[in-house]
Amino acid sequence: MSPVVCQQRTERAWRRLTGPTILTKLIGLCLVGNLAASCAFQEPSPPSDPELRAELGIPDHVTIHRVDVSSQGGQTRLLPRETEIFPSEIVQFVVLDHHVHLVRFDEDELTRPALEFMRETGQDKPPPLVEQGARLVLSFEGAPLGSYPFSVDGNGQPVAGEIRVGEPSP
C-alpha cells in the first residue's frame, strides 16, 4: 500500500473518531431547539406599559400587570400563568402570535362576589383576541379579594391560569 493511500485512510479514520457523532449532532440539535424556543417566549417585561397608560389615561400609581399569550407546538401558552395583584391594579393579556385566543372566566369556579364584580364591570365575557398585538385589559378597581381562575382557548387545549387579588402589606 502506498504511503499516500495509507495517510488518506488514517485521516478518514481520525475524522470519524474526532468528528461529530450522531449522538453529538442530536444533542447539538436539541440545544439549538431549546435555545430557539426560549428566545421565542421570554419573560414578560415588569409591570408597566407607558403606551397603554397614555392611551387609556391610567394614573402612574396604578400597576399594570402583563400576561403574554401565544401558541407553540400546537399548545396555548401563558406567561405567567398566575398573577398576584392588589385591588385597583390592571391586568392586560397580550397576544404574541397570529392565532385567535379567548380568555374565559368560568362562572362555576369564581366566588359569588368575584362573579358579581366581573359581571357588574362587564369583564365576565371578554371578546376574542383575534390578531398579534391584541390586548385584553381588565381593571380590578374595587375588586373583592380572592381568586379569579380563567382559561385561555386558542391553538390546542385550553390553558388554565389565575389572577389572585390580595391585600397590600401594611
Coordinates of N, CA and C in Angstrom, one line a residue:
M1 N 0.8 -1.2 0.0 CA 0.0 0.0 0.0 C 0.9 1.2 0.0
S2 N 0.5 2.2 -0.8 CA 1.3 3.4 -0.9 C 1.2 4.3 0.3
P3 N 2.2 5.1 0.6 CA 2.1 5.9 1.8 C 0.9 7.0 1.7
V4 N 0.6 7.4 0.5 CA -0.4 8.4 0.3 C -1.8 7.8 0.6
V5 N -2.1 6.5 0.2 CA -3.3 5.8 0.4 C -3.4 5.6 1.9
C6 N -2.3 5.2 2.5 CA -2.3 4.9 4.0 C -2.6 6.2 4.8
Q7 N -2.0 7.3 4.3 CA -2.3 8.5 5.0 C -3.7 9.0 4.9
Q8 N -4.3 8.8 3.7 CA -5.7 9.2 3.5 C -6.7 8.3 4.4
R9 N -6.4 7.1 4.5 CA -7.2 6.2 5.3 C -7.1 6.6 6.8
T10 N -5.9 6.9 7.2 CA -5.7 7.3 8.6 C -6.4 8.6 8.9
E11 N -6.3 9.6 7.9 CA -7.1 10.9 8.1 C -8.6 10.6 8.2
R12 N -9.1 9.8 7.3 CA -10.6 9.5 7.4 C -11.0 8.8 8.7
A13 N -10.2 7.9 9.1 CA -10.4 7.2 10.4 C -10.4 8.2 11.6
W14 N -9.4 9.1 11.5 CA -9.3 10.1 12.6 C -10.5 11.0 12.6
R15 N -11.0 11.5 11.4 CA -12.1 12.3 11.3 C -13.4 11.6 11.9
R16 N -13.5 10.3 11.6 CA -14.6 9.6 12.1 C -14.6 9.5 13.6
L17 N -13.4 9.4 14.2 CA -13.3 9.3 15.6 C -13.5 10.7 16.3
T18 N -12.9 11.7 15.7 CA -13.0 13.0 16.3 C -14.1 13.9 15.8
G19 N -14.7 13.6 14.7 CA -15.8 14.4 14.2 C -17.1 14.2 15.0
P20 N -18.1 15.0 14.7 CA -19.3 14.9 15.4 C -20.0 13.5 15.2
T21 N -20.4 12.8 16.2 CA -21.1 11.6 16.1 C -22.6 11.9 16.0
I22 N -23.4 10.9 15.7 CA -24.8 11.1 15.6 C -25.3 11.6 17.0
L23 N -24.8 11.0 18.1 CA -25.3 11.5 19.4 C -24.9 13.0 19.6
T24 N -23.7 13.3 19.2 CA -23.3 14.7 19.4 C -24.2 15.6 18.6
K25 N -24.5 15.2 17.3 CA -25.3 16.0 16.5 C -26.7 16.2 17.1
L26 N -27.3 15.1 17.6 CA -28.6 15.1 18.2 C -28.6 16.1 19.4
I27 N -27.6 16.0 20.3 CA -27.5 16.8 21.5 C -27.4 18.3 21.0
G28 N -26.6 18.6 20.0 CA -26.5 19.9 19.5 C -27.8 20.4 18.9
L29 N -28.5 19.6 18.2 CA -29.8 19.9 17.7 C -30.8 20.2 18.8
C30 N -30.8 19.4 19.8 CA -31.7 19.7 20.9 C -31.4 21.0 21.6
L31 N -30.1 21.3 21.8 CA -29.7 22.5 22.5 C -30.2 23.7 21.6
V32 N -30.0 23.7 20.3 CA -30.4 24.8 19.4 C -31.9 24.9 19.5
G33 N -32.6 23.8 19.5 CA -34.1 23.8 19.5 C -34.6 24.5 20.8
N34 N -34.0 24.1 21.9 CA -34.4 24.7 23.2 C -34.0 26.1 23.3
L35 N -32.9 26.5 22.8 CA -32.5 27.9 22.8 C -33.5 28.7 21.9
A36 N -33.8 28.2 20.8 CA -34.8 28.9 19.9 C -36.1 29.1 20.6
A37 N -36.6 28.0 21.3 CA -37.9 28.1 21.9 C -37.8 29.1 23.1
S38 N -36.8 29.1 23.8 CA -36.7 30.0 25.0 C -36.6 31.5 24.5
C39 N -36.0 31.7 23.3 CA -35.9 33.0 22.8 C -37.2 33.5 22.3
A40 N -38.0 32.6 21.8 CA -39.3 33.0 21.2 C -40.3 33.4 22.3
F41 N -40.2 32.9 23.5 CA -41.1 33.1 24.6 C -40.4 33.5 25.8
Q42 N -40.1 34.8 26.0 CA -39.3 35.3 27.1 C -40.2 35.8 28.2
E43 N -39.6 36.0 29.3 CA -40.4 36.5 30.5 C -40.9 37.9 30.1
P44 N -42.2 38.2 30.5 CA -42.7 39.5 30.2 C -42.0 40.6 30.9
S45 N -42.1 41.8 30.4 CA -41.5 42.9 31.0 C -42.1 43.2 32.3
P46 N -41.4 43.9 33.2 CA -42.0 44.2 34.5 C -43.3 45.0 34.4
P47 N -44.2 45.0 35.4 CA -45.5 45.6 35.3 C -45.3 47.1 35.0
S48 N -45.5 47.5 33.7 CA -45.5 48.8 33.3 C -45.8 48.8 31.8
D49 N -46.5 49.8 31.3 CA -46.8 49.9 29.9 C -47.1 51.3 29.6
P50 N -46.1 52.1 29.3 CA -46.4 53.6 29.1 C -47.4 53.8 28.0
E51 N -47.3 53.0 26.9 CA -48.3 53.2 25.8 C -49.7 53.0 26.2
L52 N -50.0 51.9 26.9 CA -51.3 51.7 27.4 C -51.7 52.7 28.4
R53 N -50.8 53.1 29.3 CA -51.1 54.1 30.3 C -51.5 55.4 29.7
A54 N -50.8 55.8 28.6 CA -51.2 57.1 28.0 C -52.5 56.9 27.2
E55 N -52.6 55.8 26.5 CA -53.8 55.6 25.7 C -55.1 55.6 26.5
L56 N -55.1 55.0 27.7 CA -56.3 54.9 28.5 C -56.3 55.9 29.7
G57 N -55.3 56.7 29.8 CA -55.3 57.7 30.9 C -55.2 57.1 32.2
I58 N -54.4 56.0 32.3 CA -54.2 55.3 33.6 C -53.2 56.1 34.4
P59 N -53.5 56.4 35.7 CA -52.6 57.1 36.5 C -51.3 56.4 36.8
D60 N -50.2 57.1 37.1 CA -48.9 56.5 37.3 C -48.9 55.5 38.5
H61 N -49.7 55.8 39.5 CA -49.7 54.9 40.7 C -50.4 53.6 40.5
V62 N -51.1 53.4 39.4 CA -51.8 52.1 39.1 C -50.8 51.2 38.4
T63 N -50.6 50.0 39.0 CA -49.7 49.0 38.4 C -50.4 48.2 37.3
I64 N -49.7 48.0 36.2 CA -50.3 47.3 35.0 C -49.5 46.0 35.0
H65 N -50.1 44.9 35.2 CA -49.5 43.5 35.0 C -49.8 43.0 33.6
R66 N -48.8 42.2 33.1 CA -48.9 41.7 31.8 C -48.9 40.2 31.7
V67 N -49.8 39.6 31.0 CA -49.8 38.1 30.7 C -49.7 38.0 29.2
D68 N -48.6 37.3 28.8 CA -48.3 37.1 27.4 C -49.0 35.8 27.0
V69 N -49.7 35.8 25.9 CA -50.5 34.7 25.3 C -49.9 34.3 24.0
S70 N -49.6 33.1 23.8 CA -49.0 32.6 22.5 C -49.3 31.2 22.3
S71 N -48.9 30.6 21.2 CA -49.0 29.2 20.9 C -47.6 28.7 20.4
Q72 N -47.3 27.5 20.9 CA -46.1 26.9 20.4 C -46.3 25.4 20.4
G73 N -46.0 24.8 19.3 CA -46.1 23.3 19.1 C -47.6 22.9 19.3
G74 N -48.5 23.6 18.9 CA -49.9 23.2 19.0 C -50.5 23.4 20.4
Q75 N -49.8 24.2 21.2 CA -50.3 24.4 22.6 C -50.4 25.9 22.9
T76 N -51.4 26.3 23.6 CA -51.5 27.7 24.0 C -50.6 27.8 25.2
R77 N -49.9 29.0 25.3 CA -49.0 29.2 26.4 C -49.4 30.6 27.0
L78 N -49.2 30.6 28.4 CA -49.4 31.8 29.2 C -48.1 32.1 30.0
L79 N -47.7 33.3 30.0 CA -46.6 33.7 30.8 C -46.8 35.0 31.5
P80 N -47.0 35.0 32.8 CA -47.1 34.0 33.7 C -48.5 33.4 33.8
R81 N -48.6 32.2 34.3 CA -50.0 31.6 34.5 C -50.7 32.1 35.7
E82 N -49.9 32.5 36.7 CA -50.5 33.0 37.9 C -50.0 34.4 38.1
T83 N -51.0 35.4 38.4 CA -50.6 36.8 38.6 C -51.2 37.2 40.0
E84 N -50.4 37.8 40.8 CA -50.9 38.3 42.1 C -50.9 39.8 42.0
I85 N -52.1 40.3 42.3 CA -52.3 41.8 42.2 C -53.0 42.3 43.5
F86 N -53.1 43.6 43.6 CA -53.8 44.3 44.6 C -55.1 44.9 44.0
P87 N -56.1 45.2 44.8 CA -57.3 45.9 44.3 C -56.8 47.2 43.6
S88 N -57.4 47.6 42.6 CA -57.2 48.8 41.8 C -56.1 48.6 40.7
E89 N -55.5 47.4 40.7 CA -54.5 47.2 39.6 C -55.1 46.7 38.4
I90 N -54.3 46.6 37.3 CA -54.8 46.3 36.0 C -54.0 45.0 35.5
V91 N -54.7 44.2 34.8 CA -54.1 43.0 34.1 C -54.4 43.1 32.7
Q92 N -53.3 43.0 31.8 CA -53.5 43.0 30.4 C -53.0 41.7 29.8
F93 N -53.8 41.1 29.0 CA -53.4 39.9 28.2 C -52.9 40.4 26.8
V94 N -51.7 40.0 26.4 CA -51.2 40.5 25.1 C -50.9 39.3 24.2
V95 N -51.4 39.3 23.0 CA -51.2 38.2 22.1 C -49.9 38.4 21.3
L96 N -49.1 37.3 21.4 CA -47.8 37.4 20.7 C -47.7 36.7 19.4
D97 N -48.8 36.0 19.0 CA -48.7 35.2 17.8 C -49.9 35.6 16.9
H98 N -50.1 34.9 15.8 CA -51.2 35.2 14.9 C -52.4 34.3 15.0
H99 N -52.6 33.7 16.2 CA -53.7 32.8 16.5 C -54.8 33.6 17.2
V100 N -56.0 33.1 17.1 CA -57.1 33.7 17.9 C -57.1 33.1 19.3
H101 N -57.3 33.9 20.3 CA -57.3 33.4 21.7 C -58.5 34.0 22.4
L102 N -59.1 33.2 23.3 CA -60.3 33.7 24.0 C -60.0 33.4 25.5
V103 N -60.1 34.5 26.3 CA -59.9 34.4 27.8 C -61.3 34.2 28.3
R104 N -61.5 33.1 29.2 CA -62.8 32.8 29.7 C -62.7 32.7 31.3
F105 N -63.6 33.3 31.9 CA -63.8 33.2 33.4 C -64.9 32.2 33.6
D106 N -64.6 31.1 34.2 CA -65.6 30.0 34.4 C -66.5 30.5 35.6
E107 N -67.8 30.7 35.4 CA -68.7 31.1 36.4 C -68.8 30.1 37.6
D108 N -68.6 28.9 37.3 CA -68.7 27.9 38.4 C -67.4 27.9 39.3
E109 N -66.3 28.5 38.8 CA -65.1 28.5 39.6 C -64.9 29.8 40.4
L110 N -65.6 30.8 39.9 CA -65.5 32.1 40.6 C -66.3 32.1 41.9
T111 N -65.9 32.8 42.9 CA -66.7 33.0 44.1 C -67.9 33.9 43.7
R112 N -68.9 33.9 44.5 CA -70.1 34.8 44.2 C -69.7 36.2 44.1
P113 N -68.9 36.8 45.1 CA -68.5 38.2 45.0 C -67.6 38.5 43.7
A114 N -66.7 37.5 43.4 CA -65.9 37.7 42.2 C -66.7 37.7 41.0
L115 N -67.7 36.8 40.9 CA -68.5 36.7 39.7 C -69.4 38.0 39.6
E116 N -69.9 38.5 40.7 CA -70.7 39.7 40.6 C -69.9 40.9 40.2
F117 N -68.7 41.0 40.7 CA -67.8 42.0 40.3 C -67.5 42.0 38.8
M118 N -67.2 40.8 38.3 CA -66.9 40.6 36.8 C -68.1 41.0 36.0
R119 N -69.3 40.6 36.4 CA -70.5 40.9 35.7 C -70.8 42.4 35.7
E120 N -70.7 43.0 36.9 CA -71.0 44.4 37.1 C -70.1 45.3 36.2
T121 N -68.8 44.9 36.1 CA -67.9 45.7 35.3 C -67.8 45.3 33.8
G122 N -68.6 44.3 33.5 CA -68.7 43.9 32.0 C -67.4 43.1 31.6
Q123 N -66.7 42.5 32.5 CA -65.5 41.8 32.2 C -65.6 40.3 32.3
D124 N -66.9 39.8 32.5 CA -67.1 38.4 32.7 C -67.0 37.6 31.4
K125 N -67.3 38.2 30.2 CA -67.2 37.5 28.9 C -66.5 38.4 27.9
P126 N -65.1 38.4 28.0 CA -64.3 39.3 27.1 C -64.4 38.8 25.7
P127 N -64.2 39.7 24.7 CA -64.2 39.3 23.3 C -63.0 38.6 23.0
P128 N -63.0 37.8 21.9 CA -61.8 37.1 21.5 C -60.7 38.0 21.0
L129 N -59.5 37.6 21.2 CA -58.3 38.4 20.8 C -57.9 37.8 19.4
V130 N -58.1 38.5 18.3 CA -58.0 38.0 17.0 C -56.7 38.2 16.2
E131 N -55.8 39.0 16.7 CA -54.6 39.3 16.0 C -53.4 39.5 16.9
Q132 N -52.2 39.4 16.3 CA -51.0 39.6 17.1 C -51.0 41.0 17.6
G133 N -50.6 41.2 18.8 CA -50.6 42.5 19.5 C -51.9 42.9 20.1
A134 N -53.0 42.1 19.9 CA -54.3 42.4 20.5 C -54.2 42.3 22.0
R135 N -54.9 43.2 22.7 CA -54.8 43.2 24.2 C -56.2 43.2 24.8
L136 N -56.3 42.5 25.9 CA -57.4 42.5 26.8 C -57.0 43.1 28.1
V137 N -57.7 44.2 28.4 CA -57.3 45.0 29.6 C -58.4 44.8 30.6
L138 N -58.1 44.3 31.8 CA -59.0 44.1 32.9 C -58.7 45.0 34.1
S139 N -59.6 45.7 34.5 CA -59.4 46.6 35.7 C -60.0 45.9 37.0
F140 N -59.2 45.9 38.0 CA -59.6 45.3 39.3 C -59.9 46.4 40.3
E141 N -60.2 47.5 39.8 CA -60.6 48.7 40.7 C -61.8 48.3 41.5
G142 N -61.7 48.2 42.8 CA -62.9 47.8 43.6 C -63.2 46.3 43.7
A143 N -62.2 45.5 43.2 CA -62.5 44.0 43.1 C -62.4 43.4 44.5
P144 N -63.3 42.4 44.8 CA -63.2 41.7 46.0 C -61.9 40.9 46.1
L145 N -61.4 40.7 47.2 CA -60.2 39.9 47.4 C -60.5 38.4 47.0
G146 N -59.5 37.7 46.5 CA -59.7 36.3 46.2 C -59.2 35.9 44.9
S147 N -59.6 34.7 44.4 CA -59.0 34.1 43.2 C -60.0 34.3 42.1
Y148 N -59.4 34.6 40.9 CA -60.2 34.7 39.7 C -59.6 33.8 38.6
P149 N -60.0 32.5 38.7 CA -59.5 31.5 37.8 C -60.0 31.8 36.4
F150 N -59.2 31.5 35.4 CA -59.6 31.7 34.0 C -58.9 30.6 33.1
S151 N -59.4 30.5 31.9 CA -58.7 29.6 30.9 C -58.6 30.4 29.6
V152 N -57.6 30.0 28.8 CA -57.4 30.7 27.5 C -57.5 29.6 26.5
D153 N -58.5 29.7 25.6 CA -58.7 28.8 24.5 C -57.9 29.5 23.3
G154 N -57.3 28.6 22.6 CA -56.5 29.1 21.4 C -56.1 27.9 20.5
N155 N -54.9 27.8 20.3 CA -54.3 26.8 19.4 C -54.0 25.6 20.3
G156 N -54.9 24.6 20.3 CA -54.7 23.4 21.1 C -55.6 23.4 22.3
Q157 N -55.3 22.7 23.3 CA -56.1 22.5 24.5 C -56.1 23.9 25.3
P158 N -57.2 24.2 26.0 CA -57.3 25.4 26.8 C -56.2 25.3 27.9
V159 N -55.7 26.4 28.3 CA -54.7 26.5 29.4 C -55.3 27.3 30.6
A160 N -55.2 26.8 31.8 CA -55.8 27.4 33.0 C -54.8 28.4 33.5
G161 N -55.3 29.5 34.1 CA -54.5 30.5 34.8 C -55.3 31.0 35.9
E162 N -54.6 31.9 36.7 CA -55.3 32.5 37.8 C -54.8 33.9 38.1
I163 N -55.7 34.8 38.4 CA -55.4 36.1 39.0 C -55.8 36.1 40.4
R164 N -54.9 36.4 41.3 CA -55.2 36.5 42.7 C -55.2 37.9 43.2
V165 N -56.3 38.4 43.8 CA -56.3 39.7 44.3 C -56.1 39.6 45.8
G166 N -55.1 40.3 46.3 CA -54.8 40.2 47.7 C -54.6 41.6 48.3
E167 N -54.5 41.7 49.6 CA -54.3 42.9 50.3 C -52.9 43.3 50.3
P168 N -52.6 44.6 50.1 CA -51.2 45.1 50.2 C -50.8 45.0 51.7
S169 N -49.5 44.7 51.9 CA -48.9 44.7 53.2 C -48.9 46.0 53.8
P170 N -49.2 46.1 55.2 CA -49.2 47.4 55.8 C -47.8 48.0 55.9

